Short mmCIF file of C-alpha atoms in Angstrom, two decimals:
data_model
loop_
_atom_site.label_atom_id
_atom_site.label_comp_id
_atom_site.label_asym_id
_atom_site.label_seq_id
_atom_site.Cartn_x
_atom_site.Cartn_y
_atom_site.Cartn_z
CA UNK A 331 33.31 58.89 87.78
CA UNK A 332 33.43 62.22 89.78
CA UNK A 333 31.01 60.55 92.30
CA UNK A 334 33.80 58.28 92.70
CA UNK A 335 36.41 60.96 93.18
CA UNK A 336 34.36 62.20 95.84
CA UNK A 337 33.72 59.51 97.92
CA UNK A 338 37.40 58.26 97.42
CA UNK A 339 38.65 61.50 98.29
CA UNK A 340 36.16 62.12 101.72
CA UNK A 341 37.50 58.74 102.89
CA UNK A 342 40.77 60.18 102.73
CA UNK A 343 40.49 63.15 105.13
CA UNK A 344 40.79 61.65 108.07
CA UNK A 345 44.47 61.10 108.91
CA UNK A 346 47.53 62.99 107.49
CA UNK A 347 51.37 61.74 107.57
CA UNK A 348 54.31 63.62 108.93
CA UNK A 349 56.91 63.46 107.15
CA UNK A 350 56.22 66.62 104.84
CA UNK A 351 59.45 68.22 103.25
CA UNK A 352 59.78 71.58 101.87
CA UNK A 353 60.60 72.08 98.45
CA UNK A 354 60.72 74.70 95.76
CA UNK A 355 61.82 78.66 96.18
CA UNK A 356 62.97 81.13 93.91
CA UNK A 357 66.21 81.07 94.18
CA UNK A 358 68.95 82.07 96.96
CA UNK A 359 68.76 85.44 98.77
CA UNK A 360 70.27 87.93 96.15
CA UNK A 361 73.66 89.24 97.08
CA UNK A 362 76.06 91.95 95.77
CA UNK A 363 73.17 94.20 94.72
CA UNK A 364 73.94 97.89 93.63
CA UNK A 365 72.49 100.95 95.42
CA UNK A 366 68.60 101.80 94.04
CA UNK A 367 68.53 98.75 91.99
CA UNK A 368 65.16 98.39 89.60
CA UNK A 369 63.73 94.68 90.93
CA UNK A 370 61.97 93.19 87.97
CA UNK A 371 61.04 90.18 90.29
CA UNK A 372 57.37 90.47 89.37
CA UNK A 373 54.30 89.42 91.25
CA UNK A 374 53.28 93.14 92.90
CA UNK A 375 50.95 94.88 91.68
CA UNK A 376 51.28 99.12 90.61
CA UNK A 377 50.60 101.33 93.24
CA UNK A 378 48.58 103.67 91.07
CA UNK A 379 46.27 100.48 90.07
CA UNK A 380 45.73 100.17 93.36
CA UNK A 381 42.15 101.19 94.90
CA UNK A 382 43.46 103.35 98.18
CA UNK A 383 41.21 106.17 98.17
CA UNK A 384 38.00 103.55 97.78
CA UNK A 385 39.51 101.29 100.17
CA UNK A 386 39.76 103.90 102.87
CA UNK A 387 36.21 105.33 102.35
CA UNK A 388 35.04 101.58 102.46
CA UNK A 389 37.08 100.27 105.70
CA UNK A 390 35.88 104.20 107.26
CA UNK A 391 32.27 102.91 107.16
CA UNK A 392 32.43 99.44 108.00
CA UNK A 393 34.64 100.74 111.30
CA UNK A 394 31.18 103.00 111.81
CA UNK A 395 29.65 99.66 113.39
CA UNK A 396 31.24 97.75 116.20
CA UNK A 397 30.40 94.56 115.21
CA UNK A 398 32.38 94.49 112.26
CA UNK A 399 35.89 94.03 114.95
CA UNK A 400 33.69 91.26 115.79
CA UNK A 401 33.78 87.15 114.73
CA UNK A 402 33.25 86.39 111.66
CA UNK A 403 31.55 83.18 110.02
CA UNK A 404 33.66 80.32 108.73
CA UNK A 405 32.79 80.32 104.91
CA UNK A 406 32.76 84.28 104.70
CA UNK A 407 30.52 87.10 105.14
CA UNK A 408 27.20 86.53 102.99
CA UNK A 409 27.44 90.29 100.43
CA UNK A 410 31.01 88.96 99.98
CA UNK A 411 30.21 85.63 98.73
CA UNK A 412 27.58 86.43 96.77
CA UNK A 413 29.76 89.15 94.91
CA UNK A 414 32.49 86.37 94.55
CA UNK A 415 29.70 83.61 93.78
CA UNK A 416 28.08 85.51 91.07
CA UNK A 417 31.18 86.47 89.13
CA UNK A 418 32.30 82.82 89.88
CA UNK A 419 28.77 81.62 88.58
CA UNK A 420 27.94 79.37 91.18
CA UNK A 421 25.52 79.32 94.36
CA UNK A 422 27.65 81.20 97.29
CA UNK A 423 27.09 77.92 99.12
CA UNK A 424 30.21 76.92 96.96
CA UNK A 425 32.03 79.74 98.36
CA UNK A 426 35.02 79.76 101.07
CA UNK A 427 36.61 82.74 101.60
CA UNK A 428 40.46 82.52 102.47
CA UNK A 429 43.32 84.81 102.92
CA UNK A 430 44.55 85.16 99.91
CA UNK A 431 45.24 82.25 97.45
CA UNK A 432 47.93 80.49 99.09
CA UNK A 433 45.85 79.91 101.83
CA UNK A 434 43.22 78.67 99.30
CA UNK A 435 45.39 76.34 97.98
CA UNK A 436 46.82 75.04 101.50
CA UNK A 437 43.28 74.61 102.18
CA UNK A 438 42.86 72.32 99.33
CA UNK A 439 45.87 70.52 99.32
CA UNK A 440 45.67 69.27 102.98
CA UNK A 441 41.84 68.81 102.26
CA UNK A 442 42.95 65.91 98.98
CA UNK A 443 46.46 64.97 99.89
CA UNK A 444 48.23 62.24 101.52
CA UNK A 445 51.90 61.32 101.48
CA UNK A 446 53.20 60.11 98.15
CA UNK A 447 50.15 61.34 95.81
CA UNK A 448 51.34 62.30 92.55
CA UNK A 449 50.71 66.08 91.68
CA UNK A 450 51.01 66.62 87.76
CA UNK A 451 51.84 70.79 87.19
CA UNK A 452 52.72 72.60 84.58
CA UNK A 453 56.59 72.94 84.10
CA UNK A 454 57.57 75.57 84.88
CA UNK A 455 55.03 76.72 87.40
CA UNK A 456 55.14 78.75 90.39
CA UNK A 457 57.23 77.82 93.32
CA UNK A 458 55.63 77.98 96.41
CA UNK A 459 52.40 76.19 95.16
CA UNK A 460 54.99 73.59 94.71
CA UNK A 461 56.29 73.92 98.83
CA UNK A 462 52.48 73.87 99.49
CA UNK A 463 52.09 70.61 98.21
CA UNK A 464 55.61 68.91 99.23
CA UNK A 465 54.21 69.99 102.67
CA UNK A 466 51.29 67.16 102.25
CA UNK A 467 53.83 64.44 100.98
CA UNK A 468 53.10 64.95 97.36
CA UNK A 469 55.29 64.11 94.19
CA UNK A 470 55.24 66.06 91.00
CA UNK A 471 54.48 64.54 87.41
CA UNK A 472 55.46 67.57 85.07
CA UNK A 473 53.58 68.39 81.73
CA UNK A 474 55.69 70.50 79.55
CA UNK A 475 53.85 74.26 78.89
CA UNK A 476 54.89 76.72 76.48
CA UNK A 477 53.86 80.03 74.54
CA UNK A 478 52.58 77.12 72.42
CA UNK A 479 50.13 75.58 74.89
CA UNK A 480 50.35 72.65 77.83
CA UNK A 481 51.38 68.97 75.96
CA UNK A 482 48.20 67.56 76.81
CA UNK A 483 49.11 64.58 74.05
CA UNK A 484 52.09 63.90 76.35
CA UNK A 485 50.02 63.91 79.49
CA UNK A 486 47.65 61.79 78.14
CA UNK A 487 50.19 58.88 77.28
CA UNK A 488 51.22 59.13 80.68
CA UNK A 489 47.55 58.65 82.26
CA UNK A 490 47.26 55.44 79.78
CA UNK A 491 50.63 54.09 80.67
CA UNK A 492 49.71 54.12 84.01
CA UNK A 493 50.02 57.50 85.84
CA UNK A 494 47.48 58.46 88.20
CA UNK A 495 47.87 62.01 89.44
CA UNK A 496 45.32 62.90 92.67
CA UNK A 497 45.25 66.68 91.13
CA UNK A 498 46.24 68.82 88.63
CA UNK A 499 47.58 72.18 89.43
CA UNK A 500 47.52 74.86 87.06
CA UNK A 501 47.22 78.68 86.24
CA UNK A 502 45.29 79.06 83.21
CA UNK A 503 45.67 82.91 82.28
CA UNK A 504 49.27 84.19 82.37
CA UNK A 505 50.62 81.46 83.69
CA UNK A 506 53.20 81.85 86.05
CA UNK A 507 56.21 82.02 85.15
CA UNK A 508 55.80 81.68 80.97
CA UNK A 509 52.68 83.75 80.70
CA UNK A 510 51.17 81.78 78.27
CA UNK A 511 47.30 80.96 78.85
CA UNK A 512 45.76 77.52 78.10
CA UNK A 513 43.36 77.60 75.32
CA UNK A 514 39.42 76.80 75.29
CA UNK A 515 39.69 73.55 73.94
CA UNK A 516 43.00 72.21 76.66
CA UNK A 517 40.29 73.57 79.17
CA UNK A 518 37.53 71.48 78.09
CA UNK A 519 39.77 68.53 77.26
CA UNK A 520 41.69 68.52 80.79
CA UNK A 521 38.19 68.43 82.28
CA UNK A 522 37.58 65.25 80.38
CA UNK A 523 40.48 63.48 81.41
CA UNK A 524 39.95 64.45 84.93
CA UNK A 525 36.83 62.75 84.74
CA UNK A 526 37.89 59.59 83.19
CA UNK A 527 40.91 59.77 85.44
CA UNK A 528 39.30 60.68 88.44
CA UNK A 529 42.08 63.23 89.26
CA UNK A 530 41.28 66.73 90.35
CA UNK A 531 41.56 69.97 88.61
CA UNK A 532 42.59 73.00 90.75
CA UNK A 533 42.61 76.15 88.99
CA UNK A 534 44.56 78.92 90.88
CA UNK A 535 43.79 82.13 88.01
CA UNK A 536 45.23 85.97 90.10
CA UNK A 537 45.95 87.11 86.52
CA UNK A 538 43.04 86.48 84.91
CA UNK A 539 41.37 90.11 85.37
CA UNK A 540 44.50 91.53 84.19
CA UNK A 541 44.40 90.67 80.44
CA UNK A 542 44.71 93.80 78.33
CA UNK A 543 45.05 92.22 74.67
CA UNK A 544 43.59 88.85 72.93
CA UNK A 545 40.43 87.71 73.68
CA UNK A 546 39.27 86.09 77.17
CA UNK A 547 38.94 82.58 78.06
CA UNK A 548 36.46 81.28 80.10
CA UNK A 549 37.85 79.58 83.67
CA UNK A 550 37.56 75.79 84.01
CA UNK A 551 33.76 74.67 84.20
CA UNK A 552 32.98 74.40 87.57
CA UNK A 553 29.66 72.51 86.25
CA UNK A 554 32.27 69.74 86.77
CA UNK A 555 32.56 67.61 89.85
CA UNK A 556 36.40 67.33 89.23
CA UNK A 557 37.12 71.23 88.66
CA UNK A 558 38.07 73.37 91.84
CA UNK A 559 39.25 77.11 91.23
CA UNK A 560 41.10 79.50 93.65
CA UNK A 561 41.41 83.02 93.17
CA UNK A 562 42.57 86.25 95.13
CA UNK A 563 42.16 90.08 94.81
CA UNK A 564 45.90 90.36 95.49
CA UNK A 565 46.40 91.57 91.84
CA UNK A 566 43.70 93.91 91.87
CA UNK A 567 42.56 95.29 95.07
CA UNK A 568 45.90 94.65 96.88
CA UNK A 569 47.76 91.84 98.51
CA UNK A 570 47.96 93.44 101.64
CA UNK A 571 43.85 92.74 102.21
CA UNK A 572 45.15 88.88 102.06
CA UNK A 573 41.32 88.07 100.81
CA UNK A 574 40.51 85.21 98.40
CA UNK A 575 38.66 82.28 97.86
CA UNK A 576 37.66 78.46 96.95
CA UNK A 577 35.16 77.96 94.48
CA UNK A 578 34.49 74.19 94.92
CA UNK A 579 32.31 71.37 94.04
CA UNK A 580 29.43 70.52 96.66
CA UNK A 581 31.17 67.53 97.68
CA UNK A 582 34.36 69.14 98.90
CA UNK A 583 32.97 71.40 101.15
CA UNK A 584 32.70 70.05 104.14
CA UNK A 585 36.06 68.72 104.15
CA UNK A 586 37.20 72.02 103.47
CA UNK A 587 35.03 73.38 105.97
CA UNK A 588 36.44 71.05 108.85
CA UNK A 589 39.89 71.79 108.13
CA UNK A 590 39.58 75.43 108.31
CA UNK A 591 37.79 74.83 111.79
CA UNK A 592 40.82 73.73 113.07
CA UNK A 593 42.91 76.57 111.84
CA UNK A 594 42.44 80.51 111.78
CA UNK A 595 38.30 80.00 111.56
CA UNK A 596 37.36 82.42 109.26
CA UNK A 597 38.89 85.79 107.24
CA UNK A 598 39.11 89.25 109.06
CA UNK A 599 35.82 90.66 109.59
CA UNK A 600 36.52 93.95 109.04
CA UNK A 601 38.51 93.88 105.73
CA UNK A 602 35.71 91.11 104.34
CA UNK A 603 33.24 94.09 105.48
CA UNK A 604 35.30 96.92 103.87
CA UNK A 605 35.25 94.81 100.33
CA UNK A 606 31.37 93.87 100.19
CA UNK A 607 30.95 97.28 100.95
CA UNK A 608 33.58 98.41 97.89
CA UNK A 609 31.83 96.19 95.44
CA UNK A 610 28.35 96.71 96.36
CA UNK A 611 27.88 99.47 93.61
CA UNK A 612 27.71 97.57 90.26
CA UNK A 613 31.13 98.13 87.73
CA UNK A 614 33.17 99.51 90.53
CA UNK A 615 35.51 96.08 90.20
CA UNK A 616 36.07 96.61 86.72
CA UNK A 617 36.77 100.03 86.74
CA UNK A 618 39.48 99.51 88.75
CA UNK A 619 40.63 96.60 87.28
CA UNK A 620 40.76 98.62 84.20
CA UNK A 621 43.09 100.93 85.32
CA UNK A 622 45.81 98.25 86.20
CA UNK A 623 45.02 97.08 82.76
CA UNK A 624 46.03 100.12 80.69
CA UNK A 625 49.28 100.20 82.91
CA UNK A 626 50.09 96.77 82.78
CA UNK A 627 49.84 96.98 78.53
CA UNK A 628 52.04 100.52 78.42
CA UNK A 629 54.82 98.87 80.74
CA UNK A 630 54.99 95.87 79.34
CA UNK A 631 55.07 96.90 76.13
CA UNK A 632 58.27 99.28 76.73
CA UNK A 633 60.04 96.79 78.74
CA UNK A 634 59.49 94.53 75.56
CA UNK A 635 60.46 97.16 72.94
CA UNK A 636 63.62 97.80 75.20
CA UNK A 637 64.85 94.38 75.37
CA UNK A 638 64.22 93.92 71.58
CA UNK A 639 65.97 96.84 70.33
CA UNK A 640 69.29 96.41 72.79
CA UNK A 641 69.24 92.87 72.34
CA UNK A 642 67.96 92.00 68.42
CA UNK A 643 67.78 88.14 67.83
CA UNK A 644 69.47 86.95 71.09
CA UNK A 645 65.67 86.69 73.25
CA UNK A 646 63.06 84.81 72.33
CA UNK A 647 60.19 86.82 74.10
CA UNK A 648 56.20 86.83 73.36
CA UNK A 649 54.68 89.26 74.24
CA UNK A 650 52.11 89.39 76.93
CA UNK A 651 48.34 89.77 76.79
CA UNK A 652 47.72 90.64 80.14
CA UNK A 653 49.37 89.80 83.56
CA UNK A 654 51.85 91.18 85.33
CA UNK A 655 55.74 89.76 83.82
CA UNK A 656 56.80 88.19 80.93
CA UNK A 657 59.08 85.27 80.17
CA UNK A 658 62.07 85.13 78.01
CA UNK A 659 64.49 83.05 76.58
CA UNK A 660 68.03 83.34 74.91
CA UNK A 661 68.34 82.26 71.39
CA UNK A 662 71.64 80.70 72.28
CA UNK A 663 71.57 77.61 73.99
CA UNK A 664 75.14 78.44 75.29
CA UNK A 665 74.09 81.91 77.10
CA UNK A 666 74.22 81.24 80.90
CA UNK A 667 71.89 83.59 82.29
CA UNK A 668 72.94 82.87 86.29
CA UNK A 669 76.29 84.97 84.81
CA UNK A 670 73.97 87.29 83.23
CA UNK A 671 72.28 87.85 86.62
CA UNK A 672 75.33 88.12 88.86
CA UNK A 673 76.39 91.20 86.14
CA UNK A 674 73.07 92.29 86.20
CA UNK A 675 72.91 92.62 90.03
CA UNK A 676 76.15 94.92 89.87
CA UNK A 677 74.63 97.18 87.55
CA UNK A 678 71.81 97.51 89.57
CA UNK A 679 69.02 95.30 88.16
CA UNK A 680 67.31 92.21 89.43
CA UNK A 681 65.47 89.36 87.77
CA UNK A 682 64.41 85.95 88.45
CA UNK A 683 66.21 82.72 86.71
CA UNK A 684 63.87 80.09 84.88
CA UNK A 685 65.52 77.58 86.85
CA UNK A 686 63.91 78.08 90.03
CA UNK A 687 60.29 77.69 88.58
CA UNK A 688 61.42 74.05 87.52
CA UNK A 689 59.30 71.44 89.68
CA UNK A 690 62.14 69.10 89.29
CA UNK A 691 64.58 71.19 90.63
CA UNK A 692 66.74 73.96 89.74
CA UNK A 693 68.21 71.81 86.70
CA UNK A 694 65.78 73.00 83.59
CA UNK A 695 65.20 76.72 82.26
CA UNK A 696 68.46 77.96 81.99
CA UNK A 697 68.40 79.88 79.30
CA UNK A 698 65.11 81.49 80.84
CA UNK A 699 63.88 84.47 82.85
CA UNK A 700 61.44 85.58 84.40
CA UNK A 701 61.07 89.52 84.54
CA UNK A 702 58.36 91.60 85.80
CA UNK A 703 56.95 94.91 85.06
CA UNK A 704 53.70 95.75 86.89
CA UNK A 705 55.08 97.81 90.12
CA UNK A 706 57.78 99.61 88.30
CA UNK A 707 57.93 103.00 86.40
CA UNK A 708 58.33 103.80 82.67
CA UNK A 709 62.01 105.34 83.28
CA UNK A 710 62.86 102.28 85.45
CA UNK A 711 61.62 99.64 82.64
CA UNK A 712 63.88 101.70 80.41
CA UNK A 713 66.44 101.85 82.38
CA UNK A 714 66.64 98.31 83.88
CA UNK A 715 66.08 96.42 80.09
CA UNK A 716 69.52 98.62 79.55
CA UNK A 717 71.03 97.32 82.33
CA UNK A 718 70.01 93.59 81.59
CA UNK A 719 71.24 94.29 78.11
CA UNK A 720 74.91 95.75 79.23
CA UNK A 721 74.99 92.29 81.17
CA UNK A 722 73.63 90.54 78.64
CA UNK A 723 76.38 91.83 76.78
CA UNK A 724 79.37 91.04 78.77
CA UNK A 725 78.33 87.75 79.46
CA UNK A 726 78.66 86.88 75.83
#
């Protein structure tokens, strides 16, 4: 069967529709926002986890030669790929460095879709994986996820009544927004109905480094024609490097390949350069990654604590193992949390709203949030859960 999905998909590539439509966001601009307010929007990493001081010495001695302001190769620098290959567990010939995971995922998408597949996703999932693929044409087949897992027995009496989804899309670890991660056995099962389906798994995993509690999981077996993963080092190394990367089954490469002919070509030289050159010496990745760790478990665990004690019985919150926000929900159904925001905005705090991480709209979630915790300080967490408490407050 993944033969099949191979061919199928190669004869495919060739021509692309043009009606693509934009869809999915996080919300409207925010307006009526106090002076200095604490943004618990999530998704940037802490400063002080951030490598700088490496970085600089590593970009400093790849700037010693020339050539590395030069051209680069399409797929990536070799050091780099092998790094990424090795900790991937694949040959590097798998390999395509991006810029960033987005890109990745672009990359993939116009690579497999054509207008009118049927994407499933997670619900709720991250927004502007969801533009990336309303850009090809694509439709979205939700599968309910939860702190409780993804409703694979749903899914599954959707792919026997009929459905046929071209790919799956889905963040494993910490997913984005519930932070919930999908369990060793939904991985292995997934990757068996992708290969009776012949539908495509595409694992995009930027938190997975960042778990600081439970136990790990492993990624989606890329031993699998049907399993493609994407990845970045924006949560680790930084998101201004814009470096990532497709790990991909033989078969998709040179699709992949061709595509990104026609685009940008290949990754900056010198910042691929810099990396290799940061990574070279063995452990240096996970020492770093170590420190965002121990940050990422002290802040989230106050912001938790915070919202617990102002707010006892009225959020349903779990906590996270690792990540970088954590998703809540109000015990009463009858709580509208849009009110909650507006209130929370004039007292100087930000969040994001559940509803805009719905793939069918901004209709579902509304008695969820999404609220983030990496970039901001100890006093801030404290001081923005009492801020989303006092509007918590008022607006019931």
């Amino acid at each position: 069967m993944t033969q099949t999905l191979g061919t199928d998909l190669h004869s495919l590539l060739s021509h692309r529709g043009t009606d693509r439509q934009l869809a999915g966001g996080f919300g409207p601009p925010a307006t009526g926002l106090a002076e200095n307010t604490i943004r618990l929007l999530g998704g940037v990493p802490a400063d002080e986890a951030l490598p700088t001081a490496e970085l600089a010495e590593a970009f400093k001695e790849a700037l010693t030669e020339p050539a590395a302001l030069h051209y680069s190769v399409l797929p990536g620098i070799a050091p780099l790929r092998e790094w990424i290959g090795a900790r991937e567990g694949v040959d590097d010939g798998r390999i395509l460095v991006t810029n960033g995971a987005l890109h990745a995922l672009n990359l993939i998408f116009d690579a497999v879709l054509e207008p009118g597949d049927v994407v499933a996703v997670e619900s709720p999932t991250f927004p502007l994986a969801l533009r990336e693929a309303s850009y090809y044409g694509a439709t979205f087949l939700p599968v309910r996820t939860s702190e409780n897992g993804l409703d694979l027995d749903g899914f599954e009496e959707q792919l026997r009544a009929g459905a046929r989804p071209k790919l799956f899309y889905v963040i494993p670890d910490f997913q984005n927004p519930t932070g919930s991660t999908l369990s060793a056995e939904a991985r292995t099962r997934l990757v068996g109905l992708a290969e009776q389906y012949g539908f495509l798994i595409v694992s995009d995993n930027p938190y997975k480094e960042l778990r600081f509690g439970g136990t790990a999981v492993d990624d989606f077996d890329l031993g699998s024609d049907n399993v493609i993963r994407a990845n970045t080092f924006s949560k680790t190394l930084g998101p201004g490097l814009r470096l990532g990367w497709i790990a991909a089954p033989q078969w998709l490469i040179p699709a992949l390949t061709r595509i990104r002919s026609t685009q940008d070509q290949h990754t900056s030289l010198v910042t691929q350069t810099a990396v290799a050159r940061l990574l070279r010496s063995e452990g240096t990745f996970d020492r770093i990654v170590a420190g965002g760790q121990k940050l990422y478990r002290e802040r989230s665990s106050i912001l938790v604590d915070r919202l617990e004690s102002a707010l006892p019985g009225q959020l349903q919150i779990v906590r996270p193992e690792g990540g970088i926000f954590l998703w809540l929900r109000a015990t009463d159904p009858a709580v509208d949390l849009a009110d909650v925001q507006t209130r929370a905005r004039g007292l100087g705090v930000d969040f994001s709203l559940g509803r805009y991480f719905d793939p069918t709209g901004p209709v579902g979630y509304l008695g969820s949030a999404r609220l983030g915790f990496s970039n901001q300080t100890v006093e801030n967490l404290v001081a923005g859960a009492n801020r989303f408490a006092e509007a918590f407050t008022q607006a019931t």
